[in-house]
Coordinates of C-alpha atoms and ligand atoms in Angstrom, one line a residue:
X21 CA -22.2 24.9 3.3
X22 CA -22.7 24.9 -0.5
X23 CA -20.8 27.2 -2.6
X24 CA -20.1 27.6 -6.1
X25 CA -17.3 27.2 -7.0
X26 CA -16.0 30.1 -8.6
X27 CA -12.8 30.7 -6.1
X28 CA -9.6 32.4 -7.8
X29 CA -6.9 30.3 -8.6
X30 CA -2.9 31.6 -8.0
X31 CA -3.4 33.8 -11.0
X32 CA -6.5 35.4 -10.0
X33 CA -8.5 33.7 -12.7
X34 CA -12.0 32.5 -11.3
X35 CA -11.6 28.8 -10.9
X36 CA -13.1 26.2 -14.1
X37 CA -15.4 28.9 -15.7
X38 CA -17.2 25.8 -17.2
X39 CA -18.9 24.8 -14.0
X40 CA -22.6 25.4 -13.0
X41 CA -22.4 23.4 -10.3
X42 CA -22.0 24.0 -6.5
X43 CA -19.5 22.6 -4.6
X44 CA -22.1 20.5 -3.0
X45 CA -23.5 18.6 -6.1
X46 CA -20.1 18.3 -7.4
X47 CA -19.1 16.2 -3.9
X48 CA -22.4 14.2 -4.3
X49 CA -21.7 13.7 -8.2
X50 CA -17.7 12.9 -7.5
X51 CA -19.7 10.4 -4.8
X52 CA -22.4 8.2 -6.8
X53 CA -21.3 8.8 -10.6
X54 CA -17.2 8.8 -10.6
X55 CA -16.2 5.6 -9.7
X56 CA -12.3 6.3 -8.3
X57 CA -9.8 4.0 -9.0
X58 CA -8.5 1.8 -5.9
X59 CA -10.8 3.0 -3.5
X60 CA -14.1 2.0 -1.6
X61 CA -17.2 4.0 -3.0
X62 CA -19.3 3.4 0.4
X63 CA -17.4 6.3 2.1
X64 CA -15.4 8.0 -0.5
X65 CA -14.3 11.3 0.5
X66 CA -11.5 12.3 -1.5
X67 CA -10.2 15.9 -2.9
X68 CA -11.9 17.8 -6.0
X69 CA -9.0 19.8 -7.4
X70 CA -9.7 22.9 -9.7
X71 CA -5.9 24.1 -10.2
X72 CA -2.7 23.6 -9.4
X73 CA 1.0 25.1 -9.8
X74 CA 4.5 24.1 -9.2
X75 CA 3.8 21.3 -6.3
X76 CA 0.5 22.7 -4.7
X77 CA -3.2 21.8 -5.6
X78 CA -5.7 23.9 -5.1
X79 CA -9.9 22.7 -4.3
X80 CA -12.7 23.5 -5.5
X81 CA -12.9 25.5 -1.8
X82 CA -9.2 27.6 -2.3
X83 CA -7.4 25.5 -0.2
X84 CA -3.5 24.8 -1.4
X85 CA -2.1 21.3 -0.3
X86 CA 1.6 20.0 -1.9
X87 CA 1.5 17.0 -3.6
X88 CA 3.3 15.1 -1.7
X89 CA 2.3 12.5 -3.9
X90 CA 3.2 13.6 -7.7
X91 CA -0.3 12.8 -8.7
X92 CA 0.1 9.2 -8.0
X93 CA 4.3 9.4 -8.9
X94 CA 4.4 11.2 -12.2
X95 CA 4.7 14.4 -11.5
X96 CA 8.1 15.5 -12.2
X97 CA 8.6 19.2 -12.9
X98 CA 5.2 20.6 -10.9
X99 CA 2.1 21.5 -12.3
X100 CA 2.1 24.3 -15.2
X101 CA 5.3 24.6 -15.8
X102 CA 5.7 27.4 -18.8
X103 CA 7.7 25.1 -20.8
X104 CA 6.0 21.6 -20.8
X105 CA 2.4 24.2 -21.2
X106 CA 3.6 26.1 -24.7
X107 CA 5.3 23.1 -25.9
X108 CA 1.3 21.1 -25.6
X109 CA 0.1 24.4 -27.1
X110 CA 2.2 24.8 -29.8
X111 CA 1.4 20.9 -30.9
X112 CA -2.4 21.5 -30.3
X113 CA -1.2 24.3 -33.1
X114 CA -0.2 21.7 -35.2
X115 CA -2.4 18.6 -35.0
X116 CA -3.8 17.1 -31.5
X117 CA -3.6 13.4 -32.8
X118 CA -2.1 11.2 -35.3
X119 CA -2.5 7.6 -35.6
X120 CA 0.8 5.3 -35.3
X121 CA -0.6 2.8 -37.6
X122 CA 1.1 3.6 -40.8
X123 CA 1.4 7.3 -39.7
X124 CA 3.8 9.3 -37.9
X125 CA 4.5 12.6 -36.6
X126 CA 8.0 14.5 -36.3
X127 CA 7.9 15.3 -32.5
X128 CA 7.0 11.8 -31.8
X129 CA 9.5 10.8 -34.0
X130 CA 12.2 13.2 -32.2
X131 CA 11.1 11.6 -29.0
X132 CA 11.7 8.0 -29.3
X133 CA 15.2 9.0 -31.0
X134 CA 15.5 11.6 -27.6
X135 CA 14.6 8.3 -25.5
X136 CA 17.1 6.0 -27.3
X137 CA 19.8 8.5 -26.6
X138 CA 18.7 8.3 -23.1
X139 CA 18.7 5.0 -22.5
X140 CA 21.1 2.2 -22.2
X141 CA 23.1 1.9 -25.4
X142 CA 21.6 -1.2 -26.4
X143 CA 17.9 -0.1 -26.7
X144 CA 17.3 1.3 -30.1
X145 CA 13.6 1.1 -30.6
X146 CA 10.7 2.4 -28.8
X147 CA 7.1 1.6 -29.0
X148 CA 4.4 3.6 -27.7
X149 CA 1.6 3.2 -25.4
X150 CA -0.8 5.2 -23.2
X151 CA 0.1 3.4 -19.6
X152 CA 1.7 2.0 -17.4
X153 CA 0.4 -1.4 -17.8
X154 CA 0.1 -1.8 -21.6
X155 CA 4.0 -1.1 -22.2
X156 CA 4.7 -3.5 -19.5
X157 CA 1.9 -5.8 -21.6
X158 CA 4.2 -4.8 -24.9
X159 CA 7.3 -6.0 -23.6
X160 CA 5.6 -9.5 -21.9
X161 CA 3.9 -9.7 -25.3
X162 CA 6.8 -8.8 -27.7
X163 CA 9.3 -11.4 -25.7
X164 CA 6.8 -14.3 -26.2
X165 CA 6.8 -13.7 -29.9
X166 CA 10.7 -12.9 -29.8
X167 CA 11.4 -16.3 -28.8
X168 CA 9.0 -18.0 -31.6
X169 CA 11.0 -15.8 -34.4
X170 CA 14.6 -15.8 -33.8
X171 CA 16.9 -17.9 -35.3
X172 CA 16.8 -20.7 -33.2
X173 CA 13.0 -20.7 -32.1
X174 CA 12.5 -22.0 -28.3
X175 CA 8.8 -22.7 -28.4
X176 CA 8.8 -24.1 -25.2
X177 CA 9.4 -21.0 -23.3
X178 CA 5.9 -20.0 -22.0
X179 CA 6.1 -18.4 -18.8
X180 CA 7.5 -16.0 -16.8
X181 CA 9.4 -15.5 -14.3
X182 CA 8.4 -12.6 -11.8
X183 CA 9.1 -11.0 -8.0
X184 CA 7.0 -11.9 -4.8
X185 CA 5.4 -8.7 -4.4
X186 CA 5.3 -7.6 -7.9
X187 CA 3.2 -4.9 -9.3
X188 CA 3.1 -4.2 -12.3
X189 CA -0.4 -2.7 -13.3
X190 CA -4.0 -4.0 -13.3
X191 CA -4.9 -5.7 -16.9
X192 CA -4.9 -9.0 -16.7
X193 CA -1.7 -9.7 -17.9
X194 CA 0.3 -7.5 -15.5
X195 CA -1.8 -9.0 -12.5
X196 CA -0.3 -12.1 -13.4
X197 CA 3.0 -11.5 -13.2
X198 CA 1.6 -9.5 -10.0
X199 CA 2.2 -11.0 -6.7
X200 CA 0.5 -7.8 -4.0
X201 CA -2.1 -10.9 -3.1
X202 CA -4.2 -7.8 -1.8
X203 CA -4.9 -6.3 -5.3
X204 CA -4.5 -10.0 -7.4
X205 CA -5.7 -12.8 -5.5
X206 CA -9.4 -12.5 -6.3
X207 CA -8.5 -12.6 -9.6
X208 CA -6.5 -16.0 -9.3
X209 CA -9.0 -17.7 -12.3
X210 CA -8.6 -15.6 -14.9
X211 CA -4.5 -14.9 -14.5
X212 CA -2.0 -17.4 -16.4
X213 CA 0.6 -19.3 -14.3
X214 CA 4.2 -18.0 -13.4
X215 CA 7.2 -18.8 -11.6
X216 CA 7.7 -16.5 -8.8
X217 CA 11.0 -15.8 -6.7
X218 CA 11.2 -13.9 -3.7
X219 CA 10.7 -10.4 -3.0
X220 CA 14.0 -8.9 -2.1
X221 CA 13.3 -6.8 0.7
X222 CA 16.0 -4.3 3.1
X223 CA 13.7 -4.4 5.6
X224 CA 12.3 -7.6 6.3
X225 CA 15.6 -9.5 6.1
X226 CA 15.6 -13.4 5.6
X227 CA 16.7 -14.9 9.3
X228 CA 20.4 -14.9 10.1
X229 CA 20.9 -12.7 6.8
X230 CA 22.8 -9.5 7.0
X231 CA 21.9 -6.3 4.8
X232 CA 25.3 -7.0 3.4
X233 CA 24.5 -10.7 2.3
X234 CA 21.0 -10.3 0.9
X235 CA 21.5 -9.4 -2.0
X236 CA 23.6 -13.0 -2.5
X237 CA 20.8 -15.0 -0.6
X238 CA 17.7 -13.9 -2.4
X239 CA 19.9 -14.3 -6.1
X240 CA 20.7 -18.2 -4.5
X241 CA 17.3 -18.8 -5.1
X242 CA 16.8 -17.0 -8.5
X243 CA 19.7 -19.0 -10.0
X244 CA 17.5 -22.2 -8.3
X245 CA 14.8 -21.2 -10.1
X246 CA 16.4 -20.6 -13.2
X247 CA 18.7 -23.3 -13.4
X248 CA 15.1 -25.6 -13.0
X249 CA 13.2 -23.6 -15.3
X250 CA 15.5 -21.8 -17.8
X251 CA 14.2 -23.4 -21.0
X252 CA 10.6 -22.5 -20.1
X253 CA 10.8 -18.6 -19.1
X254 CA 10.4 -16.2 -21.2
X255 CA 11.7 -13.3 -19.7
X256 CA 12.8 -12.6 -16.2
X257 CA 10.5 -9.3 -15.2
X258 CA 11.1 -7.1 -12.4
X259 CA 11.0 -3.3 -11.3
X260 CA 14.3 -2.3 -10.7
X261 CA 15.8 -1.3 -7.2
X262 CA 12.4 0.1 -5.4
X263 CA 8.8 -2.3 -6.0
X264 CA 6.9 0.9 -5.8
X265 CA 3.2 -0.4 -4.7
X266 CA 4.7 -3.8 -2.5
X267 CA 5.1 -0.4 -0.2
X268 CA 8.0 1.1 -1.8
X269 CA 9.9 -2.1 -0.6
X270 CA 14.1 -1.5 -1.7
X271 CA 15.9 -4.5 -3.0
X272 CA 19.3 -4.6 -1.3
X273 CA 22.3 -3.4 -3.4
X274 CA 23.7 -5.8 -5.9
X275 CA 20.3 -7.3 -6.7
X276 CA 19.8 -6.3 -9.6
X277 CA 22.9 -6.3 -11.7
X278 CA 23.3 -10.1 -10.0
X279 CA 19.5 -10.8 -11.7
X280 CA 20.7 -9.8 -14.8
X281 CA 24.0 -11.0 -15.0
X282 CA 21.5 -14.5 -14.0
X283 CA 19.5 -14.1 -17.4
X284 CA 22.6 -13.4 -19.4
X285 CA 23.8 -17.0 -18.0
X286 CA 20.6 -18.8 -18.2
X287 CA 19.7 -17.2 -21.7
X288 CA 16.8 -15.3 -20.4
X289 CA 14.9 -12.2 -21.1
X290 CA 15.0 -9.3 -18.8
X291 CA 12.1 -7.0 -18.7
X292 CA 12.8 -3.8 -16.5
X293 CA 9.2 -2.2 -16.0
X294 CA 10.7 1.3 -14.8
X295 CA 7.0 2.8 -14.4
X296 CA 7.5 4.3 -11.0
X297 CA 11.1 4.2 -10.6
X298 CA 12.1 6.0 -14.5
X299 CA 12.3 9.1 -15.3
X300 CA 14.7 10.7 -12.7
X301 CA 12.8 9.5 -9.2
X302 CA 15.7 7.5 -8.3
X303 CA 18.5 9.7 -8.6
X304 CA 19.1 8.6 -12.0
X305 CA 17.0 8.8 -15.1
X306 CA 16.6 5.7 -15.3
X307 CA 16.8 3.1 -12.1
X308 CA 19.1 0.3 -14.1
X309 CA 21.9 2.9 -14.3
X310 CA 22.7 2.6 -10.6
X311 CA 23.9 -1.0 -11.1
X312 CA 24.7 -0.5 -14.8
X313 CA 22.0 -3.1 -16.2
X314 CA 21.0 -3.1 -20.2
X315 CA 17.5 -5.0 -20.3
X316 CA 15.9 -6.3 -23.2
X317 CA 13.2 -4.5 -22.6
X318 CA 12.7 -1.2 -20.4
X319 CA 9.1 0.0 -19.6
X320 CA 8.5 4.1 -18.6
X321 CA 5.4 6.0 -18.4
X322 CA 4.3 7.7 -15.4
X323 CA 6.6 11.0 -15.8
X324 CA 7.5 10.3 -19.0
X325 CA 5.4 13.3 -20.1
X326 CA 6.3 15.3 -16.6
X327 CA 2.8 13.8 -15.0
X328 CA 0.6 15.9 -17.8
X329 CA -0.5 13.5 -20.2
X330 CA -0.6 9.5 -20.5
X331 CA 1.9 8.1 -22.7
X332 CA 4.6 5.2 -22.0
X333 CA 7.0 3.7 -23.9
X334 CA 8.6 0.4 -24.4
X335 CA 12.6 0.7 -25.4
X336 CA 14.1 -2.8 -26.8
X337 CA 17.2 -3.5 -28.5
X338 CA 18.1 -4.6 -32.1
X339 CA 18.0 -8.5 -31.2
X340 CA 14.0 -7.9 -30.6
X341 CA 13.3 -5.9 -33.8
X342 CA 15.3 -7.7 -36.0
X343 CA 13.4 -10.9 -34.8
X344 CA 10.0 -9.3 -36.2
X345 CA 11.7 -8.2 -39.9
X346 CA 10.2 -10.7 -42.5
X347 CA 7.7 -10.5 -45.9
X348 CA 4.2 -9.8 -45.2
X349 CA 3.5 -13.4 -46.1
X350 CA 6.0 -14.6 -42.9
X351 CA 3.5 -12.8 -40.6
X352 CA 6.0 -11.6 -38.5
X353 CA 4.5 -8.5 -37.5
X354 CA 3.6 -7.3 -33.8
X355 CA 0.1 -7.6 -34.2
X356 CA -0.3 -5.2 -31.1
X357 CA -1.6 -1.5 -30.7
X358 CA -3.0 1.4 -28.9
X359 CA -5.3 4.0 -30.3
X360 CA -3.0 6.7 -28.8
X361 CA 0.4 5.3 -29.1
X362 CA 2.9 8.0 -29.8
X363 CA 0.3 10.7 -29.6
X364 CA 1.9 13.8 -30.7
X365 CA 0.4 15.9 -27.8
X366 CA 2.0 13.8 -25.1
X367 CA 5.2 13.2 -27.3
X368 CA 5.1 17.6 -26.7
X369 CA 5.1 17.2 -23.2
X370 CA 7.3 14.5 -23.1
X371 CA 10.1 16.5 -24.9
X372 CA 9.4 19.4 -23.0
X373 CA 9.9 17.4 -20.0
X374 CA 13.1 16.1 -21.0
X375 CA 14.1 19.5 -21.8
X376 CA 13.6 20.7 -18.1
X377 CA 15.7 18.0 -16.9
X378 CA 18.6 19.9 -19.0
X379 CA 17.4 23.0 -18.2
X380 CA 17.0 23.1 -14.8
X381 CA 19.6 20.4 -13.7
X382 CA 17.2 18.4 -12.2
X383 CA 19.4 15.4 -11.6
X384 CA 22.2 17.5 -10.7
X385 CA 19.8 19.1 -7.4
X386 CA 18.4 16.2 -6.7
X387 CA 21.1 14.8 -4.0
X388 CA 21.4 17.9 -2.0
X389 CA 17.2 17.8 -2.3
X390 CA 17.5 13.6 -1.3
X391 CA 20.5 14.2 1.6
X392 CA 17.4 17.0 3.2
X393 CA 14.4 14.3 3.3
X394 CA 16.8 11.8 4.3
X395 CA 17.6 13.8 7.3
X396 CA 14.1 15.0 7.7
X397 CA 12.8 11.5 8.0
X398 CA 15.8 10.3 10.1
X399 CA 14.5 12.3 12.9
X400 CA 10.8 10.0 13.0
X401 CA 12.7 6.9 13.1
X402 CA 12.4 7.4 17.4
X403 CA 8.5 7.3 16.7
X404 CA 6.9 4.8 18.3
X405 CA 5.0 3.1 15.2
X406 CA 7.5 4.0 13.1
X407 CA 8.8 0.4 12.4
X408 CA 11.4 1.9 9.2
X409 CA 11.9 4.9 6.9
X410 CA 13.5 3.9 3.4
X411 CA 14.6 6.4 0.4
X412 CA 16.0 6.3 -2.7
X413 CA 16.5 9.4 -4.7
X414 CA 13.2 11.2 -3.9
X415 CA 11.1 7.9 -3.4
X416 CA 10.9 7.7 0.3
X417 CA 8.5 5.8 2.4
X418 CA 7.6 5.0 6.2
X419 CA 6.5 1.6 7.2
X420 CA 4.1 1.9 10.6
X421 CA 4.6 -1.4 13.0
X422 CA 2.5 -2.6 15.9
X423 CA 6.2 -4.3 17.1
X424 CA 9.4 -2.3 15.8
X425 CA 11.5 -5.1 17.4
X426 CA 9.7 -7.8 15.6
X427 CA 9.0 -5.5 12.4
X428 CA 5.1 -6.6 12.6
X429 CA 3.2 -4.8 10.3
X430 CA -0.1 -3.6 11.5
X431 CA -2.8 -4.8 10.2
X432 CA -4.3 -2.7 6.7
X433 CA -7.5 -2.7 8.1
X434 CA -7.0 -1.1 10.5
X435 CA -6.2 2.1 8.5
X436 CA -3.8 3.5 10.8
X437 CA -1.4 5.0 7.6
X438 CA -4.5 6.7 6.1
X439 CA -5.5 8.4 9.8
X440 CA -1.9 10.0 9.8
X441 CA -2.2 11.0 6.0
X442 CA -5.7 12.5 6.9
X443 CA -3.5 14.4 9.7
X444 CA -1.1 15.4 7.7
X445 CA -3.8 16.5 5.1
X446 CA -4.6 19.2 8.1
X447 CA -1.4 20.6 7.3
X448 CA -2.1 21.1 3.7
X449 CA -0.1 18.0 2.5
X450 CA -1.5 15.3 0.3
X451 CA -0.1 11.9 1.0
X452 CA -1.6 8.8 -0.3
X453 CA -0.8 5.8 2.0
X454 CA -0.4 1.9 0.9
X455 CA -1.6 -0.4 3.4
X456 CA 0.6 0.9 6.5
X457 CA 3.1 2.3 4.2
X458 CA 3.2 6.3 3.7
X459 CA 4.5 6.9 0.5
X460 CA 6.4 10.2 0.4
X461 CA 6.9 10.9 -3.4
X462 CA 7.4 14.8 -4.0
X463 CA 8.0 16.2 -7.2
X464 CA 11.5 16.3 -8.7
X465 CA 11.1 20.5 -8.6
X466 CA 10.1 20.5 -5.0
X467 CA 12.4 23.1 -3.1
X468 CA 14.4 22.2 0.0
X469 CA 11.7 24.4 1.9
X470 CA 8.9 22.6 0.6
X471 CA 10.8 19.6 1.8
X472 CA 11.2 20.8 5.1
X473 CA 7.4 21.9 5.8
X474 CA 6.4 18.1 3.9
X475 CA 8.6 16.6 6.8
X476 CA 7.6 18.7 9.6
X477 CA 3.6 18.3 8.2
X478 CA 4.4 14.4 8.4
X479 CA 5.9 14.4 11.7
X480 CA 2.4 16.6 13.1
X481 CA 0.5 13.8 11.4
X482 CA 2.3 10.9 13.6
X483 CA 2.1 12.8 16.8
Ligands
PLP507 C1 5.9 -0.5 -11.5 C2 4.7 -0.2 -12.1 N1 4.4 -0.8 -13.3 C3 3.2 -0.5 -13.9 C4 2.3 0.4 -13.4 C5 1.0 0.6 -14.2 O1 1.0 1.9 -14.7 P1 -0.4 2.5 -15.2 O2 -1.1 2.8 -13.9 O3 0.0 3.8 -15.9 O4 -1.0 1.5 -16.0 C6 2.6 1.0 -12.2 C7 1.6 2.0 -11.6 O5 1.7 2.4 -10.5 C8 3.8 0.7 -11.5 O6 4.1 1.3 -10.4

């Protein structure tokens, strides 16, 4: 049945005054025009929302579902929140845009100095981007030109050296340092070589390797490869302690500090592209803290402006920027940029959102908030397809098998994860499934009884 849609939202206001059309055209419009990211347009059938607040979505037909999902991982605080809303309508106030070519503005300003009080101690400059995918590009592009500038140039240092199961975005560059062969490997022509180590996975254990000695076995073969290739890499790149879309695979403890204490011996570059895992979702505000690691480079977006606006950022240290001082003649320069970089608007909400996380204590919560889902999903280990359940912070995921025993994934074609997400969806919960991995990545704010009613939705969805 069409309907206009003019359904109240939670504050009784009719819902997007702006639209003349009917439910129905918009469905057939969101069908054939909008072409959605990551998804086949044959049969698309996905959500139109009008409005949301706090950690519910609501239709274009009034119906609520929590996003159990963060908008794709970056929502941090929930939808509307009072404080990150005035804090983008004061700067629209002000000015909505200022370029960061030879211009600046205070709150962006205020930001990266916010951000480099954040961050490990030795990352003291920030530049801005607008995603995911071009701050990991800034770091990739900023340690090739690092290495051609410092004091002792080493020219000869091309490549890369990345994680099996890598993902970090979808421009070119990032897919190839990418290694999800789903998402990259038709696009094996057009990518640039690089070395590739294992993925370290808690799940999927190397034969004969305990949880306890994986961390050592995979790093075995990253010192192989480094001790072959060190002169050659550029920069070690990896996302620390979770590879969000490899299916939110977790890298056993001790992985990460051993990879960079590896690039500290071998000389090398350590890019940490904290896209997914930044910003809180871990536990920590930023993921490298749990093992105490200082990259060279640390990439956020995502919730970096709570989930409202795009904006990322690339944080490096003094070594980096000093290698790019020089006369104009030198040509030092980055010669690198993005339209928006630094846009004032999304430096507001990111502010804002780093406000909140005094505010509201939101690292402080977030154990007793992490110890509930963990006990939540404990419970659906028994299921029969349930082959693991993994969490860190509130990142958690469940990995359906066709052979627990044997850990054999099912097959992604056969959809089986999205049939349990479109259960759950029955619910009113929005999940968004990998392959046969069910992401469950609530935001920060959810409340122990929105956890409870996400789990219990979840465990209607498997039955
Ligand atoms: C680890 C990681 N890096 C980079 C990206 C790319 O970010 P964006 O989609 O904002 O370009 C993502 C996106 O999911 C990610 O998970």
């Amino acid at each position: 049945m069409s309907s206009p849609a003019t359904i109240a939202d939670e504050d009784g206001r009719p819902a997007s005054p702006r639209l003349e059309l009917d439910t129905t055209e918009l469905r057939k419009l969101d069908r054939n025009v909008v072409w959605h990211a990551f998804s086949q347009m044959s049969n698309y059938d996905g959500l139109i929302i009008d409005s949301a607040k706090g950690c519910w979505l609501t239709d274009i037909d009034g119906n609520r579902y929590f996003d159990g999902a963060s908008s794709l991982w970056c929502n941090i605080h929930g939808h509307r929140h009072p404080h990150i809303d005035q804090a983008i309508r004061d700067q629209l106030d002000r000015v909505a845009h200022v370029t960061n070519l030879g211009m600046s503005h205070p709150i962006t300003i205020s930001l990266a100095k916010r951000l480099v009080d954040l961050a490990p101690s030795s990352l003291e400059h920030v530049f801005f981007s607008s995603d995911g995918a071009s701050s990991v590009e800034v770091a990739m592009k900023l340690a090739f030109q690092y290495w051609r500038q410092c004091s002792m140039p080493e020219p000869k240092r091309t490549t890369f050296l990345a994680l099996g199961s890598a993902y970090h975005g979808d421009t070119l560059g990032t897919v190839s340092v990418g290694g999800v062969s789903r998402f990259h490997s038709l696009f094996e022509p057009l990518l640039f070589p690089v070395l590739r180590g294992p993925c370290p996975d808690s799940y999927r254990l190397p034969a004969g390797i305990e949880l306890e000695q994986a961390a050592d076995f995979y790093l075995i073969e990253y010192r192989r490869l480094l001790e072959k290739h060190a002169d050659e890499i550029i920069a070690v790149i990896v996302e620390p302690i979770v590879q969000g879309a490899a299916g939110m695979v977790m890298h056993p403890q001790g992985f990460l500090c051993g990879l960079a204490s590896l690039c500290r011996d071998f000389g090398c570059l350590l890019i940490a592209d904290e896209i997914a895992v930044g910003m809180g979702r871990t536990g920590k505000m930023f993921a490298c803290e749990h093992e105490s690691v200082e990259p060279d480079f640390l990439c956020i977006g995502k919730g970096l402006t709570g989930g409202y606006l795009p904006m990322s950022a690339t944080l490096t240290s003094h070594r980096i920027w000093q290698a790019f001082l020089g006369s104009h003649e030198e040509s030092r320069s980055f010669l690198h940029g993005h339209t928006y970089g630094g846009n004032p608007l999304s430096a507001a909400a990111a502010l804002a959102t780093l406000d909140i996380f005094e505010m509201e204590r939101t690292l402080d919560k977030l154990p007793t908030k992490a110890a509930l889902l963990r006990n939540g999903l404990d419970s659906l280990r028994s299921h029969a397809e349930v082959g693991d359940v993994r969490q860190c912070g509130l990142i958690a995921a469940i990995e359906l098998v066709s052979d627990k025993a044997l850990k054999t994934p099912l097959p992604w074609q056969n959809q089986r994860a999205s049939q349990v997400c479109n259960q759950v969806l029955k619910k009113g919960v929005w999940l968004r499934p990998i392959g046969n991995v069910i992401p469950i990545i609530p935001p920060l704010s959810a409340t122990e009884t929105e956890l409870e009613m996400l789990v219990e939705s979840i465990e209607f969805g498997l039955s």
